[in-house]
JSON list of C-alpha atoms in Angstrom, two decimals:
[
{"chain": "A", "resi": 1, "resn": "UNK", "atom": "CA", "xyz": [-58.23, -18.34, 33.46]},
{"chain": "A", "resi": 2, "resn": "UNK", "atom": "CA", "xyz": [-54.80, -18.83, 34.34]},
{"chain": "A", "resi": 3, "resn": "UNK", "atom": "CA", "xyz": [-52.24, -16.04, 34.72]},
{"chain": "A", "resi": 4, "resn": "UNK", "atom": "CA", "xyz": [-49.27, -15.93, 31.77]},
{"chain": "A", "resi": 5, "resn": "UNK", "atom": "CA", "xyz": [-45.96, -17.77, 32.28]},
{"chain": "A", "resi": 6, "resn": "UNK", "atom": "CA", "xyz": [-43.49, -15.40, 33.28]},
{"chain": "A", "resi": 7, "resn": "UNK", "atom": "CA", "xyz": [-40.80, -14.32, 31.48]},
{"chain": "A", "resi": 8, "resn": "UNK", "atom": "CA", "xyz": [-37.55, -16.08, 30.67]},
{"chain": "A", "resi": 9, "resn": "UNK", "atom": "CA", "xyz": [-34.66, -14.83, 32.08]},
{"chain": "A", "resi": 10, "resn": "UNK", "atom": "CA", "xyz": [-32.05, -12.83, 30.76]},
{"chain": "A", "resi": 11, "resn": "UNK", "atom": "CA", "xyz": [-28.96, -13.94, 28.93]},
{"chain": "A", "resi": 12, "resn": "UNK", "atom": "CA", "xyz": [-25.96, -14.20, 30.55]},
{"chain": "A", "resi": 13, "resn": "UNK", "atom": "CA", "xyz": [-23.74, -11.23, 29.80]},
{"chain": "A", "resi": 14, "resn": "UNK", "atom": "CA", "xyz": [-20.86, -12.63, 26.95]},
{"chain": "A", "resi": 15, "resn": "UNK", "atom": "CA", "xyz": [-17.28, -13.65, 28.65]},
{"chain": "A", "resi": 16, "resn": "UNK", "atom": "CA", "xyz": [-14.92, -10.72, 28.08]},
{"chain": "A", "resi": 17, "resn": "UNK", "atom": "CA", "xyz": [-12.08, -11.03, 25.43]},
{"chain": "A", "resi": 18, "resn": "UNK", "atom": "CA", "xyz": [-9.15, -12.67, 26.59]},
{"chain": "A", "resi": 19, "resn": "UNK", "atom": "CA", "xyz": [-6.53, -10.52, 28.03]},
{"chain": "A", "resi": 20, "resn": "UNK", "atom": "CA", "xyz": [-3.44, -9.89, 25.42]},
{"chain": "A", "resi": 21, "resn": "UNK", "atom": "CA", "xyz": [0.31, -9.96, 26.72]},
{"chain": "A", "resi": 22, "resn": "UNK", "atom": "CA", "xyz": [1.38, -7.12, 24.20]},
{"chain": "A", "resi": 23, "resn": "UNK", "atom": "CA", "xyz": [-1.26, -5.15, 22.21]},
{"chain": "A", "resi": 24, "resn": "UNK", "atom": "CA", "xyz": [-0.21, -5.11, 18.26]},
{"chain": "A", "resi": 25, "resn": "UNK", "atom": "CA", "xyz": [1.48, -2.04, 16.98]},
{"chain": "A", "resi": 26, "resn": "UNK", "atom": "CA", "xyz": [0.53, -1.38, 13.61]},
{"chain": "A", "resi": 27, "resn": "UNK", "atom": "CA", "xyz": [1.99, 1.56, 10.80]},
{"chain": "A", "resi": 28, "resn": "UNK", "atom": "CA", "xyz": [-0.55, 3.40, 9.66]},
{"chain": "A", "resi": 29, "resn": "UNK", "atom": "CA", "xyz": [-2.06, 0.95, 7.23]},
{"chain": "A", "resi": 30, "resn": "UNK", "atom": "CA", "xyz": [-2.06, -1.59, 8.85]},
{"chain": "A", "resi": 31, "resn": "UNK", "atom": "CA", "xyz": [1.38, -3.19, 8.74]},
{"chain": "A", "resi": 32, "resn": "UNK", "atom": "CA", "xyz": [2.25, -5.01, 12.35]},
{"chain": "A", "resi": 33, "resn": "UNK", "atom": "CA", "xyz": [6.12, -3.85, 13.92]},
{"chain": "A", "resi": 34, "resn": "UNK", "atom": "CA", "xyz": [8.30, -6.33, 14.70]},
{"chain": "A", "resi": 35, "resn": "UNK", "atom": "CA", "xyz": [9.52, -6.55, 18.58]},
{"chain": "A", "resi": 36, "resn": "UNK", "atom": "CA", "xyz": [13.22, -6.77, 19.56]},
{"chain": "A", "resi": 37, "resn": "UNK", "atom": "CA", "xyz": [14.13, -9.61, 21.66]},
{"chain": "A", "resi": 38, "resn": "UNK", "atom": "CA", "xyz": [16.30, -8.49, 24.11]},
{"chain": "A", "resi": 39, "resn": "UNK", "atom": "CA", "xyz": [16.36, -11.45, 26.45]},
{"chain": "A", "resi": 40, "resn": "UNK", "atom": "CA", "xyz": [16.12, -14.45, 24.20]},
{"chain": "A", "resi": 41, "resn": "UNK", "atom": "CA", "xyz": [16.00, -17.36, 27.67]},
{"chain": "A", "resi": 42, "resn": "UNK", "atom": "CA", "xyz": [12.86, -15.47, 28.06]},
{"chain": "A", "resi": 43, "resn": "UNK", "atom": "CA", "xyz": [11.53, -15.40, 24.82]},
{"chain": "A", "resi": 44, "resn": "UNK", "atom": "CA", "xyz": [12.00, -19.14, 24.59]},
{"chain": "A", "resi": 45, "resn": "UNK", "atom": "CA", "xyz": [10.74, -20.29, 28.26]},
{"chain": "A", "resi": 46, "resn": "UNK", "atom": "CA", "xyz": [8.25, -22.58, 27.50]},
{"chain": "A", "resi": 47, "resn": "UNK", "atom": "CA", "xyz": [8.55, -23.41, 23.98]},
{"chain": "A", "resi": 48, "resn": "UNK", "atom": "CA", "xyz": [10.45, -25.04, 21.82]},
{"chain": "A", "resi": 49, "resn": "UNK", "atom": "CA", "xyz": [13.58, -23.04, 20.32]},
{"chain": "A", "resi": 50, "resn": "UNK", "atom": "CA", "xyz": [12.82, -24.69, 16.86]},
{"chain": "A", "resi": 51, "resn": "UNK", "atom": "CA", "xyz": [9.41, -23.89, 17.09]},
{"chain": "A", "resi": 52, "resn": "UNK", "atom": "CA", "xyz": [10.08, -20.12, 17.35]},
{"chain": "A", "resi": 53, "resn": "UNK", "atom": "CA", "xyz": [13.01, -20.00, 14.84]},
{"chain": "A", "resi": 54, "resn": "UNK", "atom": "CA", "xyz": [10.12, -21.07, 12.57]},
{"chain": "A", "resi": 55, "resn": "UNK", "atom": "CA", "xyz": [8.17, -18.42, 13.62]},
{"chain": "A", "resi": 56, "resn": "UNK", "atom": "CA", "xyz": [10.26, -15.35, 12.99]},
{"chain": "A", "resi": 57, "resn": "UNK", "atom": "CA", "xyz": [11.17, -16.61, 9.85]},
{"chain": "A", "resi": 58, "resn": "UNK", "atom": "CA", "xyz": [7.50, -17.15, 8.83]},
{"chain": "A", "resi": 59, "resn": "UNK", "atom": "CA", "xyz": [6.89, -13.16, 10.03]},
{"chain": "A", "resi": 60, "resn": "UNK", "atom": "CA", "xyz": [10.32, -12.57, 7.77]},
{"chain": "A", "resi": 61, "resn": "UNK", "atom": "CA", "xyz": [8.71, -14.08, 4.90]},
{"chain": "A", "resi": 62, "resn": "UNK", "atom": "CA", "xyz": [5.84, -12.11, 5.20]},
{"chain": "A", "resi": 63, "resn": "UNK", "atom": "CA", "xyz": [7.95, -8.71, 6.01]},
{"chain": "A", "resi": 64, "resn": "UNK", "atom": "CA", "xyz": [9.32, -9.60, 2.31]},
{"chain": "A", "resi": 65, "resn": "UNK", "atom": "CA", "xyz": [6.09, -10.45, 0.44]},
{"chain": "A", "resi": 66, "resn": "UNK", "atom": "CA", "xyz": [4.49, -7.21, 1.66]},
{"chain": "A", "resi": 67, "resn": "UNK", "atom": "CA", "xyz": [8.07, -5.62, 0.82]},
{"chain": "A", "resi": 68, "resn": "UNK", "atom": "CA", "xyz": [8.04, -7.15, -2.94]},
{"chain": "A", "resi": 69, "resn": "UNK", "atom": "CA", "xyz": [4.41, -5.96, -3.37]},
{"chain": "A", "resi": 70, "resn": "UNK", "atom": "CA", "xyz": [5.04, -2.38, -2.03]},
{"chain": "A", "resi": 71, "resn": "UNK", "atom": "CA", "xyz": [7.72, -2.22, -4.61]},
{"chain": "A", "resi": 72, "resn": "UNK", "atom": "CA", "xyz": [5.70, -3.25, -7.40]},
{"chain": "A", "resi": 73, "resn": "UNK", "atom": "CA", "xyz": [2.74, -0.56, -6.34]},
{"chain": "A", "resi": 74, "resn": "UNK", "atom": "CA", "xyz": [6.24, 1.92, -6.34]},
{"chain": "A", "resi": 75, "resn": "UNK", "atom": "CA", "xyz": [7.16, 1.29, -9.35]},
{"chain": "A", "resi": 76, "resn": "UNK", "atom": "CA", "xyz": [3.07, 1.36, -11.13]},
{"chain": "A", "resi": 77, "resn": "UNK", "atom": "CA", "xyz": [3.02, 4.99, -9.27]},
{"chain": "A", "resi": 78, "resn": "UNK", "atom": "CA", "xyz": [6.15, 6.29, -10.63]},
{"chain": "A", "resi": 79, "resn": "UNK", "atom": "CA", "xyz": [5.17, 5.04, -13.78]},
{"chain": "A", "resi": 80, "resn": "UNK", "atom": "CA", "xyz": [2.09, 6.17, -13.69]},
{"chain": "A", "resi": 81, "resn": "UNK", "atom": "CA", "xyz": [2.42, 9.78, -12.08]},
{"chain": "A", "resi": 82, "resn": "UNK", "atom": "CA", "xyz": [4.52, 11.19, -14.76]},
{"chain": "A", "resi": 83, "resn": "UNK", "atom": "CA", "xyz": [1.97, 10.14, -17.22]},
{"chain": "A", "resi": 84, "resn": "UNK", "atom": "CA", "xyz": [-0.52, 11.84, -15.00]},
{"chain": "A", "resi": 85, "resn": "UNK", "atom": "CA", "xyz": [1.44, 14.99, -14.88]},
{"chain": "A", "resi": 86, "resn": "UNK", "atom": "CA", "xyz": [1.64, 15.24, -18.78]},
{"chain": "A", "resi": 87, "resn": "UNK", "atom": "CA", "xyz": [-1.81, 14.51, -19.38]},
{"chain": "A", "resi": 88, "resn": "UNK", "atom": "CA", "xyz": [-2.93, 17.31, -17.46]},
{"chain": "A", "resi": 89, "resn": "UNK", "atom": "CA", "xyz": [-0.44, 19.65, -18.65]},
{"chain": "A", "resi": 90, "resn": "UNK", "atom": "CA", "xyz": [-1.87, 19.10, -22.19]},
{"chain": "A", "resi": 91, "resn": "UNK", "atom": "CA", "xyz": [-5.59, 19.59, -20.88]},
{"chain": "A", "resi": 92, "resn": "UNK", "atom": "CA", "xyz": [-4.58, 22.82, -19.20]},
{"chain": "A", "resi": 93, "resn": "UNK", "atom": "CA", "xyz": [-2.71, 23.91, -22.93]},
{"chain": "A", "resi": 94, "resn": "UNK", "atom": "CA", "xyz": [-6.08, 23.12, -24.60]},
{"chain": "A", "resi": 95, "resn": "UNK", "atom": "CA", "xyz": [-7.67, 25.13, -21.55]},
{"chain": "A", "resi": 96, "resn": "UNK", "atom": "CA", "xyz": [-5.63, 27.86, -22.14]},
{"chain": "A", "resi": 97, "resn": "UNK", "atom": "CA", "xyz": [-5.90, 27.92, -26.05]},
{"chain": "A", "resi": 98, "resn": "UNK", "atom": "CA", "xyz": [-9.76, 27.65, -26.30]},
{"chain": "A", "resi": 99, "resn": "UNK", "atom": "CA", "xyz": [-9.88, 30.28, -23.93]},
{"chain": "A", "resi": 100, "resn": "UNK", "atom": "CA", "xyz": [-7.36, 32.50, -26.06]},
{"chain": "A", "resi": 101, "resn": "UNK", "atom": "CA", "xyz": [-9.72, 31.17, -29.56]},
{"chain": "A", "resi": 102, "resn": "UNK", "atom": "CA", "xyz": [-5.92, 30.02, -30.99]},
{"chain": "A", "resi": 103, "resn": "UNK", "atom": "CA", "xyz": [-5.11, 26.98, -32.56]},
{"chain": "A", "resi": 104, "resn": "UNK", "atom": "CA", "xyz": [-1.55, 25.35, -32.57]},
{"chain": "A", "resi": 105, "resn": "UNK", "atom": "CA", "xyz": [0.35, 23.04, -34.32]},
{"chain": "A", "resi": 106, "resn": "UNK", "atom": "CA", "xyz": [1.27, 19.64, -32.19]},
{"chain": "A", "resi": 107, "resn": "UNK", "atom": "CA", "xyz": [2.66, 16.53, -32.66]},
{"chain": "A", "resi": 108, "resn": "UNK", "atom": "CA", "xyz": [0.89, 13.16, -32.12]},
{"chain": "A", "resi": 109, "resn": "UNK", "atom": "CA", "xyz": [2.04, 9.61, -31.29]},
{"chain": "A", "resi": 110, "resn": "UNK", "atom": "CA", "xyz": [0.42, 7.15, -33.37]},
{"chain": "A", "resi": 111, "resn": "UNK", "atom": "CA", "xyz": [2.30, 4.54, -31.86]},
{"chain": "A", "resi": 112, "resn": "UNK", "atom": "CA", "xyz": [5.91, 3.83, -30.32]},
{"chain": "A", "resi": 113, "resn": "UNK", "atom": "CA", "xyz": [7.88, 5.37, -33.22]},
{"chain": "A", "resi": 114, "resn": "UNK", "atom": "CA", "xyz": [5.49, 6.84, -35.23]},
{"chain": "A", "resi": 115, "resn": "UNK", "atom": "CA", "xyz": [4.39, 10.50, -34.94]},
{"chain": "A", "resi": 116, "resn": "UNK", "atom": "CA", "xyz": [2.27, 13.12, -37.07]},
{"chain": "A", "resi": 117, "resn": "UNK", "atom": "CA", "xyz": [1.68, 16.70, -37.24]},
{"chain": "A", "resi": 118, "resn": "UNK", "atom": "CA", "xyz": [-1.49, 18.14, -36.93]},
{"chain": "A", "resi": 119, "resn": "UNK", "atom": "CA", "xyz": [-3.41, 21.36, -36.09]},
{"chain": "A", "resi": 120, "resn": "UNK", "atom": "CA", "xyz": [-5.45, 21.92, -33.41]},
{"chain": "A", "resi": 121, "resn": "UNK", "atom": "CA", "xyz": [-8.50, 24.13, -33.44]},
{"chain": "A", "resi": 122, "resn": "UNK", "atom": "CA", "xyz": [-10.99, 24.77, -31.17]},
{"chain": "A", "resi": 123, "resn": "UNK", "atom": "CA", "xyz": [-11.46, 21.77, -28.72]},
{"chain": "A", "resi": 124, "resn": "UNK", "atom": "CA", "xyz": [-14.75, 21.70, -26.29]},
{"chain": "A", "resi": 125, "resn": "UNK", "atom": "CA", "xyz": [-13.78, 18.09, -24.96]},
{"chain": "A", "resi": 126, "resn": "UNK", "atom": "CA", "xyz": [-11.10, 15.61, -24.48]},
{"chain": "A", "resi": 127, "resn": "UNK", "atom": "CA", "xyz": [-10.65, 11.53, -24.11]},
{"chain": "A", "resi": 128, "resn": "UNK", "atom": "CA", "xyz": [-9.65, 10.47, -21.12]},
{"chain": "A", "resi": 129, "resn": "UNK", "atom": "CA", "xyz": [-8.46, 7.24, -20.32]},
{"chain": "A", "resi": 130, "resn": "UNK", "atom": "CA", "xyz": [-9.85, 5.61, -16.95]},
{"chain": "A", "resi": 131, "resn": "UNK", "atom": "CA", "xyz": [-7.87, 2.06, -17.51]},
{"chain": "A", "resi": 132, "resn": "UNK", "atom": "CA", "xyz": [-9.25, -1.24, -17.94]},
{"chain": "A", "resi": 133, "resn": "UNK", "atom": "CA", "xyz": [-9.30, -0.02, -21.59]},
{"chain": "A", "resi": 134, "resn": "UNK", "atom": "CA", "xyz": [-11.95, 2.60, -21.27]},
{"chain": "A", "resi": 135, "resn": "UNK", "atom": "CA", "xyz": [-11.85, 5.58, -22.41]},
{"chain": "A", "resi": 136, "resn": "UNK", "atom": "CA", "xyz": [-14.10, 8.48, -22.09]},
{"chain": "A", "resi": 137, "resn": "UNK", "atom": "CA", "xyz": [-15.44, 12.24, -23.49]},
{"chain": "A", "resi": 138, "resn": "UNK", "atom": "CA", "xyz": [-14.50, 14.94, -20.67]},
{"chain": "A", "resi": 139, "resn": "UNK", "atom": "CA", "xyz": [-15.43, 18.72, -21.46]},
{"chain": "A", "resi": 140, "resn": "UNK", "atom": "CA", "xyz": [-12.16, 20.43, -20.44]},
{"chain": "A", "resi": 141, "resn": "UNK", "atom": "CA", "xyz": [-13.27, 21.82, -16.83]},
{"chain": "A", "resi": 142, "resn": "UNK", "atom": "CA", "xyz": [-14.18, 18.06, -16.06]},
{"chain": "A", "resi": 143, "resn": "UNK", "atom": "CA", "xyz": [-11.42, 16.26, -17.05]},
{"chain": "A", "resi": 144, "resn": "UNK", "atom": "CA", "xyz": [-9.27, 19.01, -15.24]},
{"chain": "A", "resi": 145, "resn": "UNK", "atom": "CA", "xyz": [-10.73, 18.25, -11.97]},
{"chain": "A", "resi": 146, "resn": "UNK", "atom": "CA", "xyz": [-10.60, 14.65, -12.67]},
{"chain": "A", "resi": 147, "resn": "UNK", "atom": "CA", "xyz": [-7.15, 14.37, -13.41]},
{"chain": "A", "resi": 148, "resn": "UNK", "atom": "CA", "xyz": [-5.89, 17.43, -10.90]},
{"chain": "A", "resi": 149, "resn": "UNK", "atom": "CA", "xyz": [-7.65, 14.53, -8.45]},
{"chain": "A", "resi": 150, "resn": "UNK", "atom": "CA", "xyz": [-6.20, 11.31, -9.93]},
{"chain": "A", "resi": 151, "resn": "UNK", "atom": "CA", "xyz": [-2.35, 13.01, -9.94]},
{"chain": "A", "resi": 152, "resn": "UNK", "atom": "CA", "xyz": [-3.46, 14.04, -6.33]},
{"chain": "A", "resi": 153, "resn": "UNK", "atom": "CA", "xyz": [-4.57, 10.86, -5.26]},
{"chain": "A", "resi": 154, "resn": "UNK", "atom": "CA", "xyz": [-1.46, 8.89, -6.94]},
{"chain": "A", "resi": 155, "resn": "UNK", "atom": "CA", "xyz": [0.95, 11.08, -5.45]},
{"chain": "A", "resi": 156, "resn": "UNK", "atom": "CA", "xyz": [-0.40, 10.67, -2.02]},
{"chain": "A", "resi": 157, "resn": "UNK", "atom": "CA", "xyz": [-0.46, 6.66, -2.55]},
{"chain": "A", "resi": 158, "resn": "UNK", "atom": "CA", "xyz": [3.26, 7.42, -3.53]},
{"chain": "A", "resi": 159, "resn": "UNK", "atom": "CA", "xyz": [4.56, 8.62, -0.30]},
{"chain": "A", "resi": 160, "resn": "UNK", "atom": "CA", "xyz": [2.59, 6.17, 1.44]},
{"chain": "A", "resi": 161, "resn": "UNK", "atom": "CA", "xyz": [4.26, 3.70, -0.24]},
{"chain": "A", "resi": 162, "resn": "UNK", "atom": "CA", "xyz": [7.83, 4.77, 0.43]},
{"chain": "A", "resi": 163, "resn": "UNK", "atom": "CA", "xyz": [6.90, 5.45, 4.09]},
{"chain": "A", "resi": 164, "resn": "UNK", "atom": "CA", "xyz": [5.60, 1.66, 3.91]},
{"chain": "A", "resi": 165, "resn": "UNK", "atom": "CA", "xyz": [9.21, 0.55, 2.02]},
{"chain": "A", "resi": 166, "resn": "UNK", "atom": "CA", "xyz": [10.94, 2.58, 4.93]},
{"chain": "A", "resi": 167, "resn": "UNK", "atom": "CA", "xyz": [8.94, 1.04, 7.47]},
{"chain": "A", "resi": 168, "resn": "UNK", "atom": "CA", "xyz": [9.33, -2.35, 6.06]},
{"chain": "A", "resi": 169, "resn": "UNK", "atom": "CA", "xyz": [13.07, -2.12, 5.71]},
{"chain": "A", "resi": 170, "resn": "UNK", "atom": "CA", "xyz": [13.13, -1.68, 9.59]},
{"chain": "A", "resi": 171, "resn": "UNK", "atom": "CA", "xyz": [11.21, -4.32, 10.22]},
{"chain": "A", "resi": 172, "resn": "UNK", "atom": "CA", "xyz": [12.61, -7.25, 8.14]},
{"chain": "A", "resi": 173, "resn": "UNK", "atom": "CA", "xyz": [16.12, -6.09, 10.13]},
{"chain": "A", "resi": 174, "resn": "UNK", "atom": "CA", "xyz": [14.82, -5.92, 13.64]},
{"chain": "A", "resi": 175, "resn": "UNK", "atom": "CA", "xyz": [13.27, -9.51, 12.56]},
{"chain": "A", "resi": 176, "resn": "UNK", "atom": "CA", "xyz": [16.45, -10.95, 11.03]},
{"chain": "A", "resi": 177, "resn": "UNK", "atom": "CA", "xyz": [18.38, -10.14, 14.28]},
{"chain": "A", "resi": 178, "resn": "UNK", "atom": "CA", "xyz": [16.25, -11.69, 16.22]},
{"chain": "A", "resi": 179, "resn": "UNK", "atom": "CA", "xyz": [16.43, -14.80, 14.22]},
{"chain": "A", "resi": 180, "resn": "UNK", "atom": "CA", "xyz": [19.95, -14.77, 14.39]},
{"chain": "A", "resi": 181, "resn": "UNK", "atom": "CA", "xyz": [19.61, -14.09, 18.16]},
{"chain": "A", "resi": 182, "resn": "UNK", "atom": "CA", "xyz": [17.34, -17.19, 18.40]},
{"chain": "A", "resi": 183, "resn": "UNK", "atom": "CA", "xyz": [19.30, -19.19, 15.92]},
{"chain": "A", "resi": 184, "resn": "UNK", "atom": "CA", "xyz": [22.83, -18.84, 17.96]},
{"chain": "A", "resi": 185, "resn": "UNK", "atom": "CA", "xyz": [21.14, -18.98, 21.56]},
{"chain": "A", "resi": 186, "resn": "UNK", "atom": "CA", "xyz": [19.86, -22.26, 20.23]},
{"chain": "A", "resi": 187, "resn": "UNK", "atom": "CA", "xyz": [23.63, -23.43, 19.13]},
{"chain": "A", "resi": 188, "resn": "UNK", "atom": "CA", "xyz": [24.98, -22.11, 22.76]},
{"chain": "A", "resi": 189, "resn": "UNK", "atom": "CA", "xyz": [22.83, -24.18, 23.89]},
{"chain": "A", "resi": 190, "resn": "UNK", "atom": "CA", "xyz": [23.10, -27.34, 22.69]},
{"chain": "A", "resi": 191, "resn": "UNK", "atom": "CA", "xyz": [26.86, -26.87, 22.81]},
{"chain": "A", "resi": 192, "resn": "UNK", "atom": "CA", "xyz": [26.37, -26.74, 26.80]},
{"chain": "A", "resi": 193, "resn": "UNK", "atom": "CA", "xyz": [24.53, -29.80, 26.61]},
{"chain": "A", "resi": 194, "resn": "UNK", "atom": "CA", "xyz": [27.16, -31.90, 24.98]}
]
Protein backbone atom coordinates (compact mmCIF):
# COMPACT_ATOMS: atom_id res chain seq x y z
CA UNK A 1 0.00 0.00 0.00
CA UNK A 2 1.31 3.24 -0.75
CA UNK A 3 1.56 6.10 1.74
CA UNK A 4 -1.03 9.31 1.04
CA UNK A 5 0.10 12.29 -1.09
CA UNK A 6 1.02 14.96 1.10
CA UNK A 7 -0.61 17.92 1.56
CA UNK A 8 -0.81 20.97 -0.68
CA UNK A 9 0.73 23.85 0.42
CA UNK A 10 -0.58 26.82 1.86
CA UNK A 11 -1.88 29.88 0.13
CA UNK A 12 0.08 32.66 -0.23
CA UNK A 13 -0.84 35.33 2.29
CA UNK A 14 -3.13 38.23 0.14
CA UNK A 15 -0.91 41.47 -1.03
CA UNK A 16 -1.64 44.25 1.47
CA UNK A 17 -3.88 47.25 0.42
CA UNK A 18 -2.19 49.81 -1.36
CA UNK A 19 -0.79 52.56 0.66
CA UNK A 20 -3.11 55.93 0.51
CA UNK A 21 -1.41 59.50 0.20
CA UNK A 22 -4.17 61.17 2.46
CA UNK A 23 -6.70 59.01 4.40
CA UNK A 24 -10.48 60.41 3.70
CA UNK A 25 -11.99 62.61 6.32
CA UNK A 26 -15.50 62.06 6.55
CA UNK A 27 -18.53 64.15 8.82
CA UNK A 28 -20.18 61.99 10.75
CA UNK A 29 -22.40 60.40 8.15
CA UNK A 30 -20.43 59.91 5.91
CA UNK A 31 -19.94 63.10 3.92
CA UNK A 32 -16.04 63.38 2.59
CA UNK A 33 -14.23 67.22 3.51
CA UNK A 34 -12.87 68.96 0.94
CA UNK A 35 -8.89 69.78 1.18
CA UNK A 36 -7.49 73.32 0.67
CA UNK A 37 -4.92 73.64 -1.90
CA UNK A 38 -2.44 75.71 -0.67
CA UNK A 39 0.29 75.16 -3.21
CA UNK A 40 -1.52 74.73 -6.49
CA UNK A 41 2.30 73.91 -8.78
CA UNK A 42 2.07 71.03 -6.49
CA UNK A 43 -1.28 70.02 -6.77
CA UNK A 44 -0.92 70.00 -10.53
CA UNK A 45 2.72 68.27 -10.94
CA UNK A 46 2.02 65.58 -13.00
CA UNK A 47 -1.29 66.08 -14.40
CA UNK A 48 -2.97 67.93 -16.56
CA UNK A 49 -4.39 71.42 -15.21
CA UNK A 50 -7.64 70.77 -17.27
CA UNK A 51 -7.91 67.48 -16.05
CA UNK A 52 -8.12 68.62 -12.39
CA UNK A 53 -10.27 71.76 -13.01
CA UNK A 54 -12.68 68.97 -14.06
CA UNK A 55 -12.23 67.31 -11.07
CA UNK A 56 -13.06 69.84 -8.40
CA UNK A 57 -15.86 70.86 -10.23
CA UNK A 58 -17.20 67.25 -10.49
CA UNK A 59 -16.65 67.08 -6.31
CA UNK A 60 -18.58 70.74 -6.49
CA UNK A 61 -21.36 69.21 -8.23
CA UNK A 62 -21.67 66.62 -5.91
CA UNK A 63 -21.12 69.08 -2.70
CA UNK A 64 -24.49 70.65 -4.31
CA UNK A 65 -26.56 67.52 -5.05
CA UNK A 66 -26.00 66.27 -1.49
CA UNK A 67 -26.65 70.09 -0.49
CA UNK A 68 -30.14 70.19 -2.57
CA UNK A 69 -31.13 66.81 -1.04
CA UNK A 70 -30.25 67.79 2.61
CA UNK A 71 -32.52 70.69 2.04
CA UNK A 72 -35.34 68.82 0.85
CA UNK A 73 -35.01 66.16 4.00
CA UNK A 74 -34.97 69.94 6.01
CA UNK A 75 -37.74 71.04 4.82
CA UNK A 76 -39.95 67.18 5.10
CA UNK A 77 -38.64 67.44 8.95
CA UNK A 78 -39.82 70.83 9.65
CA UNK A 79 -42.85 69.98 8.05
CA UNK A 80 -43.26 67.09 9.54
CA UNK A 81 -42.16 67.75 13.29
CA UNK A 82 -44.76 70.26 14.00
CA UNK A 83 -47.31 67.82 12.90
CA UNK A 84 -45.64 65.39 15.21
CA UNK A 85 -45.76 67.73 18.08
CA UNK A 86 -49.61 68.32 17.70
CA UNK A 87 -50.47 64.87 17.30
CA UNK A 88 -49.11 63.97 20.48
CA UNK A 89 -50.34 66.84 22.29
CA UNK A 90 -53.90 65.68 21.37
CA UNK A 91 -53.09 61.96 22.50
CA UNK A 92 -51.78 63.23 25.81
CA UNK A 93 -55.40 65.57 26.07
CA UNK A 94 -57.30 62.28 25.43
CA UNK A 95 -54.76 60.71 28.08
CA UNK A 96 -55.51 63.14 30.41
CA UNK A 97 -59.39 63.24 29.90
CA UNK A 98 -60.02 59.42 30.05
CA UNK A 99 -58.08 59.44 33.02
CA UNK A 100 -60.22 62.41 34.56
CA UNK A 101 -63.72 60.22 32.99
CA UNK A 102 -64.55 63.95 31.19
CA UNK A 103 -65.58 64.48 27.88
CA UNK A 104 -64.96 67.78 25.85
CA UNK A 105 -66.15 69.50 23.08
CA UNK A 106 -63.47 69.76 19.97
CA UNK A 107 -63.34 70.75 16.69
CA UNK A 108 -62.52 68.51 13.68
CA UNK A 109 -61.07 69.09 10.19
CA UNK A 110 -62.95 67.35 7.64
CA UNK A 111 -60.89 68.72 5.10
CA UNK A 112 -58.87 72.04 4.20
CA UNK A 113 -61.73 74.46 5.03
CA UNK A 114 -64.17 72.48 6.45
CA UNK A 115 -64.54 71.86 10.21
CA UNK A 116 -67.23 70.31 12.70
CA UNK A 117 -67.98 70.23 16.26
CA UNK A 118 -68.22 67.26 18.10
CA UNK A 119 -68.06 65.73 21.61
CA UNK A 120 -65.73 63.54 22.81
CA UNK A 121 -66.41 60.83 25.34
CA UNK A 122 -64.54 58.26 26.62
CA UNK A 123 -61.75 57.16 24.11
CA UNK A 124 -59.71 53.69 24.81
CA UNK A 125 -57.78 54.04 21.37
CA UNK A 126 -56.66 56.31 18.69
CA UNK A 127 -55.67 56.17 14.69
CA UNK A 128 -52.47 56.74 14.00
CA UNK A 129 -51.10 57.42 10.81
CA UNK A 130 -47.70 55.52 9.91
CA UNK A 131 -47.53 57.05 6.10
CA UNK A 132 -47.63 55.28 2.96
CA UNK A 133 -51.40 55.73 3.59
CA UNK A 134 -51.75 53.43 6.53
CA UNK A 135 -53.28 54.04 9.26
CA UNK A 136 -53.63 52.18 12.42
CA UNK A 137 -55.69 51.49 16.05
CA UNK A 138 -53.20 52.52 19.03
CA UNK A 139 -54.62 52.18 22.72
CA UNK A 140 -53.49 55.55 24.17
CA UNK A 141 -50.26 54.31 26.22
CA UNK A 142 -49.07 52.84 22.76
CA UNK A 143 -49.49 55.41 20.52
CA UNK A 144 -47.86 57.74 23.24
CA UNK A 145 -44.69 55.90 23.18
CA UNK A 146 -44.86 55.61 19.52
CA UNK A 147 -45.17 59.04 18.72
CA UNK A 148 -43.00 60.46 21.96
CA UNK A 149 -40.37 58.12 19.71
CA UNK A 150 -41.20 59.26 16.14
CA UNK A 151 -41.04 63.28 17.35
CA UNK A 152 -37.75 61.99 19.06
CA UNK A 153 -36.37 60.38 16.23
CA UNK A 154 -37.40 63.34 13.67
CA UNK A 155 -35.98 65.87 15.76
CA UNK A 156 -32.70 64.17 16.05
CA UNK A 157 -32.65 63.62 12.04
CA UNK A 158 -33.32 67.49 12.19
CA UNK A 159 -30.16 68.63 13.72
CA UNK A 160 -28.32 66.21 11.83
CA UNK A 161 -29.44 67.68 8.94
CA UNK A 162 -28.55 71.28 9.67
CA UNK A 163 -25.15 70.13 11.01
CA UNK A 164 -24.92 68.35 7.42
CA UNK A 165 -26.22 71.93 5.61
CA UNK A 166 -23.46 73.64 7.85
CA UNK A 167 -20.96 71.24 6.97
CA UNK A 168 -21.83 71.29 3.38
CA UNK A 169 -21.79 75.05 3.11
CA UNK A 170 -18.04 74.82 4.13
CA UNK A 171 -17.25 72.51 1.86
CA UNK A 172 -18.73 73.69 -1.50
CA UNK A 173 -16.55 77.13 -0.47
CA UNK A 174 -13.26 75.55 0.40
CA UNK A 175 -13.99 73.63 -3.11
CA UNK A 176 -14.93 76.72 -5.13
CA UNK A 177 -11.64 78.44 -4.06
CA UNK A 178 -9.74 75.95 -5.03
CA UNK A 179 -11.25 75.89 -8.41
CA UNK A 180 -10.70 79.35 -8.78
CA UNK A 181 -7.13 78.77 -7.48
CA UNK A 182 -6.70 76.09 -10.21
CA UNK A 183 -8.64 77.98 -12.79
CA UNK A 184 -6.29 81.33 -12.55
CA UNK A 185 -2.92 79.31 -11.93
CA UNK A 186 -3.90 77.73 -15.21
CA UNK A 187 -4.41 81.39 -16.97
CA UNK A 188 -0.87 82.58 -15.27
CA UNK A 189 0.30 80.08 -16.87
CA UNK A 190 -0.40 80.02 -20.19
CA UNK A 191 0.06 83.78 -20.15
CA UNK A 192 3.91 82.96 -19.36
CA UNK A 193 3.96 80.75 -22.16
CA UNK A 194 2.94 83.22 -24.79
Amino acid sequence: MAAPPPPPPPPPPPPPPPPQAQPQALNARGIPKAHFIEDVDAFITGTDPDQALQELQQMLAKYRFMENNKRQRRQGLAEKVPELQRTLAMVETLQRKKEADQSFDTTFELSDTLYATGCVEHVDEVYVWLGANTMLSYPLSAALSLLSDKLTAAQASLRNVREDLDWLREQITITEVNVARVYNWDVKRRREIR
